[in-house]
Amino acid sequence: MSFKPVILWTDALVYLLVAVIIVFAWYVRRNEHLRAPWRRVIRSASGMVSLTVLIFFIAVGLLDTVHLRPAVEKSNSANGERIYSVDVLSLFDLIAGPLRTRVEKTYSAPFAAYLYARETVELPDGKQVREFPRLEFGGAHLQDPETQLVADVVRRAGAGGGVGLLLWGVVVASLTTVLARRDGKNFLPALFNIWRGTTEVPWKAICGMLALILLLLGAALALCGYYHIFGTDKVGQDVFYQSLKSIRTGLVIGTLATLMMLPFALFLGIMAGYFRGWVDDVIQYLYTTLSSIPSVLLIAATVLMIQVYIETRTELFDTIAARADLRLLFLCIILGVTSWTGLCRLLRGETLKLREMEYIQAAQAFGVSHWRIVSRHILPNVMHIVLISTVMDFSGLVLAEAVLSYVGVGVDPSTISFGTMINAARLEMAREPMVWWALLAAFGFMFALVLSANLFADAVQNAFDPRVKILPAKAGILPHRRRREESKGKSVSSTVEDSF
């Protein structure tokens, strides 16, 4: 089957963001003063564990960003042009094809072999009874689910988890081999160093989290082909598939809305704090006025106007995915426009303090231009605020999307997101018997994403704060080993001093 590549607006912005990150990493690698704080991030056990979890989410999101349109048939015209489907599929959809196509009739519980509600079934003798019908796909391979289901689930989960741990062992062996060759050691001493946690990078914590991820992933992959591990929703769609599809929506809103917020906050905040006077008054009036408008009402009004525009310009969109993507893009824009005021206030206050420092006043006395003072002295000293606010705002924006979609002014209803899943589960929680698994799955994935982002934000804050400078450890003693040595009576000095 042939495919036609499709680049949506958010896809293009995500590709641009990935390119910028690659260029930034290359630039940081070439500058020692930029590598130093990132080394401190790498040495943080909590930061690297959370980054390991984030890499899993990012990998799923990137796979869901590559979109294609499959060919449905070949035209009978002379040029032989192919006709492509109006359905836009992502690379993740193709990989998770069974999860997407195995649709049941209605609700089914996790790992169930029967529907969740009774139906009238006609027996071969013509009698009608009320019973739970068998699922078409979930547990269909079982002859007697009542006696075989639990043992089959345990056996398949154990086999999948074993494969995941086997893959983890291969990864750890490869990592140990690379570290041993780099340090000129044998395999066993290098493995022992990882196990004791004496390496500069906290490989022990990373390997532990990687083992947990591969264990759960292996078990999930082994089970999802035979069961609906998180059940199905009202229309019979797999909830596990919906949870994985929601990751891209959360990442897109969290990253794009944050990046659209930064130019406003950086420029206006630093200008207000540095120039003061009427410039400060105008900028304060601007963000005070914007903050006085309820953000939910402003977002709702903007989304409704965009929705009216989309519905009256249907000829501009050849697929439903293009229309939904445009609404997602404008939602990112309006979230960014309404979210910059908090960071702007922080940057204004920090800049007001920095401009009174001696080295800033000395630069002004020597006639250094304002642009050079801002770019060389003020901007680097507020970047720790920008970085921590960016990552923290990412978490807040992911949660904001869930709230907005819950009240009906978020993403397009055809877009799968945590908010749309929670909104759909709202009425399901009130029925009897209660359908709880959709809400639990959405909450669990969103909780893991937000928690890992917050923990990584803490590591970035500790590493990039210029007001804290940690002197290097003595030769042969790693920073994370210092406290252990001090407890044994070996004193190692560590000084915290103001960088200004």
GROMACS .gro file of N, CA, C and O in nm, residues 357-446:
model
  360
  357MET      N    1   2.303   4.622   4.014
  357MET     CA    2   2.431   4.559   4.048
  357MET      C    3   2.546   4.643   3.997
  357MET      O    4   2.535   4.718   3.900
  358GLU      N    5   2.663   4.628   4.064
  358GLU     CA    6   2.778   4.714   4.031
  358GLU      C    7   2.827   4.695   3.889
  358GLU      O    8   2.863   4.792   3.820
  359TYR      N    9   2.828   4.571   3.842
  359TYR     CA   10   2.883   4.548   3.708
  359TYR      C   11   2.791   4.603   3.600
  359TYR      O   12   2.837   4.642   3.492
  360ILE      N   13   2.660   4.612   3.626
  360ILE     CA   14   2.569   4.674   3.530
  360ILE      C   15   2.590   4.825   3.528
  360ILE      O   16   2.598   4.888   3.420
  361GLN      N   17   2.603   4.885   3.645
  361GLN     CA   18   2.625   5.029   3.650
  361GLN      C   19   2.760   5.067   3.594
  361GLN      O   20   2.775   5.172   3.531
  362ALA      N   21   2.860   4.979   3.613
  362ALA     CA   22   2.991   5.007   3.554
  362ALA      C   23   2.984   5.001   3.402
  362ALA      O   24   3.046   5.084   3.332
  363ALA      N   25   2.911   4.904   3.348
  363ALA     CA   26   2.897   4.896   3.203
  363ALA      C   27   2.825   5.019   3.148
  363ALA      O   28   2.862   5.072   3.042
  364GLN      N   29   2.724   5.068   3.221
  364GLN     CA   30   2.655   5.189   3.176
  364GLN      C   31   2.747   5.310   3.182
  364GLN      O   32   2.744   5.397   3.093
  365ALA      N   33   2.832   5.316   3.286
  365ALA     CA   34   2.925   5.429   3.298
  365ALA      C   35   3.029   5.430   3.186
  365ALA      O   36   3.073   5.537   3.141
  366PHE      N   37   3.068   5.314   3.138
  366PHE     CA   38   3.165   5.305   3.028
  366PHE      C   39   3.100   5.321   2.891
  366PHE      O   40   3.167   5.309   2.789
  367GLY      N   41   2.969   5.344   2.888
  367GLY     CA   42   2.901   5.370   2.761
  367GLY      C   43   2.865   5.247   2.682
  367GLY      O   44   2.843   5.257   2.560
  368VAL      N   45   2.857   5.131   2.747
  368VAL     CA   46   2.816   5.009   2.677
  368VAL      C   47   2.669   5.023   2.637
  368VAL      O   48   2.586   5.075   2.713
  369SER      N   49   2.635   4.980   2.518
  369SER     CA   50   2.499   4.996   2.466
  369SER      C   51   2.400   4.913   2.550
  369SER      O   52   2.436   4.813   2.612
  370HIS      N   53   2.275   4.959   2.548
  370HIS     CA   54   2.172   4.889   2.622
  370HIS      C   55   2.155   4.746   2.571
  370HIS      O   56   2.134   4.652   2.651
  371TRP      N   57   2.159   4.727   2.441
  371TRP     CA   58   2.141   4.594   2.385
  371TRP      C   59   2.250   4.499   2.432
  371TRP      O   60   2.223   4.384   2.465
  372ARG      N   61   2.374   4.548   2.441
  372ARG     CA   62   2.483   4.462   2.484
  372ARG      C   63   2.471   4.430   2.633
  372ARG      O   64   2.499   4.317   2.675
  373ILE      N   65   2.427   4.526   2.712
  373ILE     CA   66   2.409   4.500   2.855
  373ILE      C   67   2.299   4.396   2.876
  373ILE      O   68   2.314   4.302   2.956
  374VAL      N   69   2.189   4.411   2.803
  374VAL     CA   70   2.078   4.317   2.818
  374VAL      C   71   2.119   4.178   2.774
  374VAL      O   72   2.090   4.077   2.840
  375SER      N   73   2.187   4.168   2.660
  375SER     CA   74   2.219   4.036   2.603
  375SER      C   75   2.335   3.968   2.675
  375SER      O   76   2.336   3.845   2.686
  376ARG      N   77   2.431   4.044   2.726
  376ARG     CA   78   2.550   3.984   2.788
  376ARG      C   79   2.540   3.969   2.938
  376ARG      O   80   2.605   3.880   2.996
  377HIS      N   81   2.465   4.055   3.005
  377HIS     CA   82   2.465   4.055   3.152
  377HIS      C   83   2.330   4.020   3.213
  377HIS      O   84   2.324   3.948   3.313
  378ILE      N   85   2.222   4.072   3.157
  378ILE     CA   86   2.091   4.050   3.219
  378ILE      C   87   2.029   3.918   3.174
  378ILE      O   88   1.984   3.838   3.256
  379LEU      N   89   2.027   3.896   3.042
  379LEU     CA   90   1.962   3.775   2.991
  379LEU      C   91   2.021   3.646   3.047
  379LEU      O   92   1.946   3.557   3.089
  380PRO      N   93   2.155   3.629   3.051
  380PRO     CA   94   2.208   3.504   3.109
  380PRO      C   95   2.170   3.484   3.255
  380PRO      O   96   2.155   3.371   3.301
  381ASN      N   97   2.153   3.594   3.330
  381ASN     CA   98   2.124   3.583   3.472
  381ASN      C   99   1.976   3.567   3.503
  381ASN      O  100   1.940   3.555   3.621
  382VAL      N  101   1.892   3.569   3.402
  382VAL     CA  102   1.749   3.540   3.423
  382VAL      C  103   1.708   3.411   3.355
  382VAL      O  104   1.592   3.373   3.362
  383MET      N  105   1.804   3.344   3.290
  383MET     CA  106   1.768   3.223   3.217
  383MET      C  107   1.723   3.110   3.308
  383MET      O  108   1.644   3.024   3.269
  384HIS      N  109   1.772   3.109   3.433
  384HIS     CA  110   1.725   3.004   3.525
  384HIS      C  111   1.577   3.022   3.553
  384HIS      O  112   1.504   2.923   3.566
  385ILE      N  113   1.529   3.147   3.560
  385ILE     CA  114   1.387   3.172   3.580
  385ILE      C  115   1.309   3.129   3.456
  385ILE      O  116   1.201   3.069   3.466
  386VAL      N  117   1.364   3.159   3.339
  386VAL     CA  118   1.296   3.124   3.214
  386VAL      C  119   1.285   2.973   3.200
  386VAL      O  120   1.178   2.920   3.166
  387LEU      N  121   1.393   2.901   3.228
  387LEU     CA  122   1.392   2.755   3.211
  387LEU      C  123   1.296   2.688   3.308
  387LEU      O  124   1.215   2.603   3.267
  388ILE      N  125   1.302   2.726   3.434
  388ILE     CA  126   1.215   2.660   3.530
  388ILE      C  127   1.070   2.697   3.505
  388ILE      O  128   0.979   2.614   3.515
  389SER      N  129   1.044   2.822   3.467
  389SER     CA  130   0.907   2.863   3.438
  389SER      C  131   0.855   2.793   3.313
  389SER      O  132   0.736   2.757   3.306
  390THR      N  133   0.943   2.774   3.215
  390THR     CA  134   0.902   2.706   3.092
  390THR      C  135   0.858   2.563   3.120
  390THR      O  136   0.751   2.519   3.074
  391VAL      N  137   0.938   2.491   3.196
  391VAL     CA  138   0.905   2.351   3.223
  391VAL      C  139   0.783   2.342   3.315
  391VAL      O  140   0.696   2.256   3.296
  392MET      N  141   0.774   2.431   3.413
  392MET     CA  142   0.657   2.430   3.501
  392MET      C  143   0.531   2.471   3.426
  392MET      O  144   0.423   2.415   3.450
  393ASP      N  145   0.543   2.568   3.336
  393ASP     CA  146   0.427   2.607   3.256
  393ASP      C  147   0.384   2.495   3.162
  393ASP      O  148   0.266   2.484   3.129
  394PHE      N  149   0.480   2.414   3.117
  394PHE     CA  150   0.445   2.298   3.035
  394PHE      C  151   0.345   2.209   3.109
  394PHE      O  152   0.243   2.167   3.054
  395SER      N  153   0.373   2.181   3.235
  395SER     CA  154   0.282   2.098   3.313
  395SER      C  155   0.147   2.165   3.329
  395SER      O  156   0.042   2.101   3.315
  396GLY      N  157   0.148   2.296   3.358
  396GLY     CA  158   0.022   2.367   3.375
  396GLY      C  159  -0.062   2.371   3.248
  396GLY      O  160  -0.185   2.362   3.254
  397LEU      N  161   0.005   2.383   3.133
  397LEU     CA  162  -0.068   2.388   3.007
  397LEU      C  163  -0.128   2.252   2.970
  397LEU      O  164  -0.236   2.246   2.910
  398VAL      N  165  -0.058   2.145   3.004
  398VAL     CA  166  -0.115   2.012   2.982
  398VAL      C  167  -0.244   1.995   3.064
  398VAL      O  168  -0.345   1.944   3.015
  399LEU      N  169  -0.239   2.041   3.189
  399LEU     CA  170  -0.358   2.034   3.272
  399LEU      C  171  -0.466   2.130   3.222
  399LEU      O  172  -0.586   2.100   3.231
  400ALA      N  173  -0.424   2.248   3.170
  400ALA     CA  174  -0.522   2.345   3.119
  400ALA      C  175  -0.598   2.288   3.000
  400ALA      O  176  -0.719   2.311   2.986
  401GLU      N  177  -0.530   2.214   2.914
  401GLU     CA  178  -0.599   2.152   2.801
  401GLU      C  179  -0.704   2.055   2.847
  401GLU      O  180  -0.815   2.047   2.791
  402ALA      N  181  -0.672   1.980   2.952
  402ALA     CA  182  -0.769   1.884   3.006
  402ALA      C  183  -0.893   1.957   3.058
  402ALA      O  184  -1.006   1.913   3.035
  403VAL      N  185  -0.872   2.069   3.127
  403VAL     CA  186  -0.985   2.145   3.181
  403VAL      C  187  -1.068   2.205   3.070
  403VAL      O  188  -1.191   2.200   3.070
  404LEU      N  189  -1.001   2.268   2.970
  404LEU     CA  190  -1.074   2.332   2.861
  404LEU      C  191  -1.152   2.231   2.777
  404LEU      O  192  -1.266   2.256   2.737
  405SER      N  193  -1.091   2.117   2.749
  405SER     CA  194  -1.163   2.014   2.674
  405SER      C  195  -1.277   1.957   2.756
  405SER      O  196  -1.380   1.916   2.700
  406TYR      N  197  -1.261   1.955   2.886
  406TYR     CA  198  -1.369   1.906   2.973
  406TYR      C  199  -1.492   1.996   2.964
  406TYR      O  200  -1.606   1.946   2.963
  407VAL      N  201  -1.470   2.129   2.956
  407VAL     CA  202  -1.584   2.222   2.948
  407VAL      C  203  -1.628   2.246   2.805
  407VAL      O  204  -1.722   2.323   2.781
  408GLY      N  205  -1.561   2.184   2.707
  408GLY     CA  206  -1.607   2.191   2.569
  408GLY      C  207  -1.547   2.301   2.484
  408GLY      O  208  -1.595   2.324   2.373
  409VAL      N  209  -1.443   2.370   2.531
  409VAL     CA  210  -1.381   2.478   2.452
  409VAL      C  211  -1.234   2.447   2.426
  409VAL      O  212  -1.155   2.538   2.401
  410GLY      N  213  -1.198   2.321   2.429
  410GLY     CA  214  -1.059   2.283   2.406
  410GLY      C  215  -1.036   2.239   2.262
  410GLY      O  216  -1.072   2.308   2.168
  411VAL      N  217  -0.978   2.122   2.247
  411VAL     CA  218  -0.944   2.071   2.115
  411VAL      C  219  -1.071   2.026   2.044
  411VAL      O  220  -1.180   2.016   2.103
  412ASP      N  221  -1.058   1.998   1.914
  412ASP     CA  222  -1.170   1.950   1.835
  412ASP      C  223  -1.217   1.814   1.889
  412ASP      O  224  -1.135   1.732   1.934
  413PRO      N  225  -1.349   1.789   1.887
  413PRO     CA  226  -1.398   1.660   1.939
  413PRO      C  227  -1.337   1.539   1.870
  413PRO      O  228  -1.330   1.430   1.930
  414SER      N  229  -1.293   1.554   1.746
  414SER     CA  230  -1.230   1.442   1.676
  414SER      C  231  -1.086   1.418   1.719
  414SER      O  232  -1.027   1.316   1.683
  415THR      N  233  -1.028   1.511   1.794
  415THR     CA  234  -0.891   1.497   1.843
  415THR      C  235  -0.892   1.425   1.977
  415THR      O  236  -0.962   1.465   2.070
  416ILE      N  237  -0.815   1.319   1.987
  416ILE     CA  238  -0.807   1.243   2.111
  416ILE      C  239  -0.709   1.313   2.205
  416ILE      O  240  -0.595   1.342   2.167
  417SER      N  241  -0.754   1.343   2.325
  417SER     CA  242  -0.670   1.409   2.425
  417SER      C  243  -0.714   1.364   2.562
  417SER      O  244  -0.818   1.300   2.580
  418PHE      N  245  -0.632   1.399   2.663
  418PHE     CA  246  -0.669   1.365   2.800
  418PHE      C  247  -0.798   1.435   2.839
  418PHE      O  248  -0.880   1.380   2.911
  419GLY      N  249  -0.816   1.559   2.793
  419GLY     CA  250  -0.937   1.633   2.826
  419GLY      C  251  -1.062   1.571   2.767
  419GLY      O  252  -1.166   1.561   2.835
  420THR      N  253  -1.055   1.530   2.640
  420THR     CA  254  -1.173   1.466   2.579
  420THR      C  255  -1.203   1.332   2.643
  420THR      O  256  -1.320   1.293   2.656
  421MET      N  257  -1.099   1.258   2.686
  421MET     CA  258  -1.123   1.132   2.755
  421MET      C  259  -1.191   1.156   2.890
  421MET      O  260  -1.285   1.085   2.928
  422ILE      N  261  -1.144   1.257   2.963
  422ILE     CA  262  -1.205   1.287   3.092
  422ILE      C  263  -1.348   1.338   3.073
  422ILE      O  264  -1.438   1.304   3.151
  423ASN      N  265  -1.370   1.418   2.970
  423ASN     CA  266  -1.505   1.468   2.943
  423ASN      C  267  -1.600   1.353   2.909
  423ASN      O  268  -1.716   1.351   2.952
  424ALA      N  269  -1.550   1.256   2.831
  424ALA     CA  270  -1.635   1.142   2.797
  424ALA      C  271  -1.661   1.054   2.919
  424ALA      O  272  -1.767   0.991   2.930
  425ALA      N  273  -1.564   1.049   3.010
  425ALA     CA  274  -1.581   0.966   3.130
  425ALA      C  275  -1.668   1.032   3.236
  425ALA      O  276  -1.705   0.967   3.334
  426ARG      N  277  -1.701   1.159   3.217
  426ARG     CA  278  -1.780   1.231   3.317
  426ARG      C  279  -1.916   1.165   3.337
  426ARG      O  280  -1.959   1.140   3.451
  427LEU      N  281  -1.986   1.138   3.228
  427LEU     CA  282  -2.116   1.073   3.238
  427LEU      C  283  -2.105   0.924   3.269
  427LEU      O  284  -2.196   0.866   3.329
  428GLU      N  285  -1.995   0.863   3.228
  428GLU     CA  286  -1.977   0.721   3.252
  428GLU      C  287  -1.962   0.691   3.401
  428GLU      O  288  -1.997   0.582   3.447
  429MET      N  289  -1.907   0.788   3.476
  429MET     CA  290  -1.890   0.766   3.619
  429MET      C  291  -2.023   0.766   3.693
  429MET      O  292  -2.033   0.716   3.805
  430ALA      N  293  -2.128   0.825   3.631
  430ALA     CA  294  -2.257   0.836   3.698
  430ALA      C  295  -2.351   0.720   3.666
  430ALA      O  296  -2.459   0.712   3.723
  431ARG      N  297  -2.311   0.632   3.572
  431ARG     CA  298  -2.400   0.522   3.536
  431ARG      C  299  -2.383   0.406   3.634
  431ARG      O  300  -2.289   0.404   3.714
  432GLU      N  301  -2.473   0.312   3.626
  432GLU     CA  302  -2.467   0.195   3.712
  432GLU      C  303  -2.477   0.070   3.625
  432GLU      O  304  -2.578   0.053   3.554
  433PRO      N  305  -2.377  -0.018   3.624
  433PRO     CA  306  -2.254  -0.009   3.703
  433PRO      C  307  -2.157   0.097   3.649
  433PRO      O  308  -2.159   0.128   3.530
  434MET      N  309  -2.074   0.151   3.735
  434MET     CA  310  -1.986   0.263   3.702
  434MET      C  311  -1.874   0.219   3.608
  434MET      O  312  -1.812   0.114   3.627
  435VAL      N  313  -1.850   0.302   3.506
  435VAL     CA  314  -1.738   0.279   3.413
  435VAL      C  315  -1.623   0.369   3.458
  435VAL      O  316  -1.623   0.489   3.436
  436TRP      N  317  -1.524   0.311   3.521
  436TRP     CA  318  -1.417   0.387   3.586
  436TRP      C  319  -1.284   0.385   3.512
  436TRP      O  320  -1.196   0.467   3.538
  437TRP      N  321  -1.266   0.290   3.420
  437TRP     CA  322  -1.132   0.267   3.364
  437TRP      C  323  -1.088   0.377   3.268
  437TRP      O  324  -0.968   0.403   3.258
  438ALA      N  325  -1.178   0.443   3.199
  438ALA     CA  326  -1.136   0.550   3.107
  438ALA      C  327  -1.078   0.667   3.184
  438ALA      O  328  -0.973   0.723   3.146
  439LEU      N  329  -1.142   0.706   3.292
  439LEU     CA  330  -1.092   0.816   3.374
  439LEU      C  331  -0.960   0.777   3.440
  439LEU      O  332  -0.867   0.859   3.447
  440LEU      N  333  -0.948   0.655   3.486
  440LEU     CA  334  -0.825   0.610   3.551
  440LEU      C  335  -0.708   0.609   3.452
  440LEU      O  336  -0.596   0.651   3.486
  441ALA      N  337  -0.731   0.562   3.330
  441ALA     CA  338  -0.624   0.558   3.230
  441ALA      C  339  -0.578   0.699   3.193
  441ALA      O  340  -0.457   0.727   3.188
  442ALA      N  341  -0.673   0.790   3.168
  442ALA     CA  342  -0.636   0.928   3.134
  442ALA      C  343  -0.562   0.994   3.248
  442ALA      O  344  -0.460   1.061   3.228
  443PHE      N  345  -0.611   0.975   3.370
  443PHE     CA  346  -0.545   1.035   3.486
  443PHE      C  347  -0.405   0.976   3.506
  443PHE      O  348  -0.311   1.049   3.538
  444GLY      N  349  -0.390   0.846   3.490
  444GLY     CA  350  -0.260   0.783   3.512
  444GLY      C  351  -0.154   0.832   3.414
  444GLY      O  352  -0.042   0.867   3.453
  445PHE      N  353  -0.187   0.836   3.285
  445PHE     CA  354  -0.090   0.881   3.186
  445PHE      C  355  -0.060   1.030   3.204
  445PHE      O  356   0.056   1.072   3.193
  446MET      N  357  -0.161   1.111   3.231
  446MET     CA  358  -0.138   1.253   3.251
  446MET      C  359  -0.057   1.279   3.378
  446MET      O  360   0.031   1.367   3.380
   0.00000   0.00000   0.00000
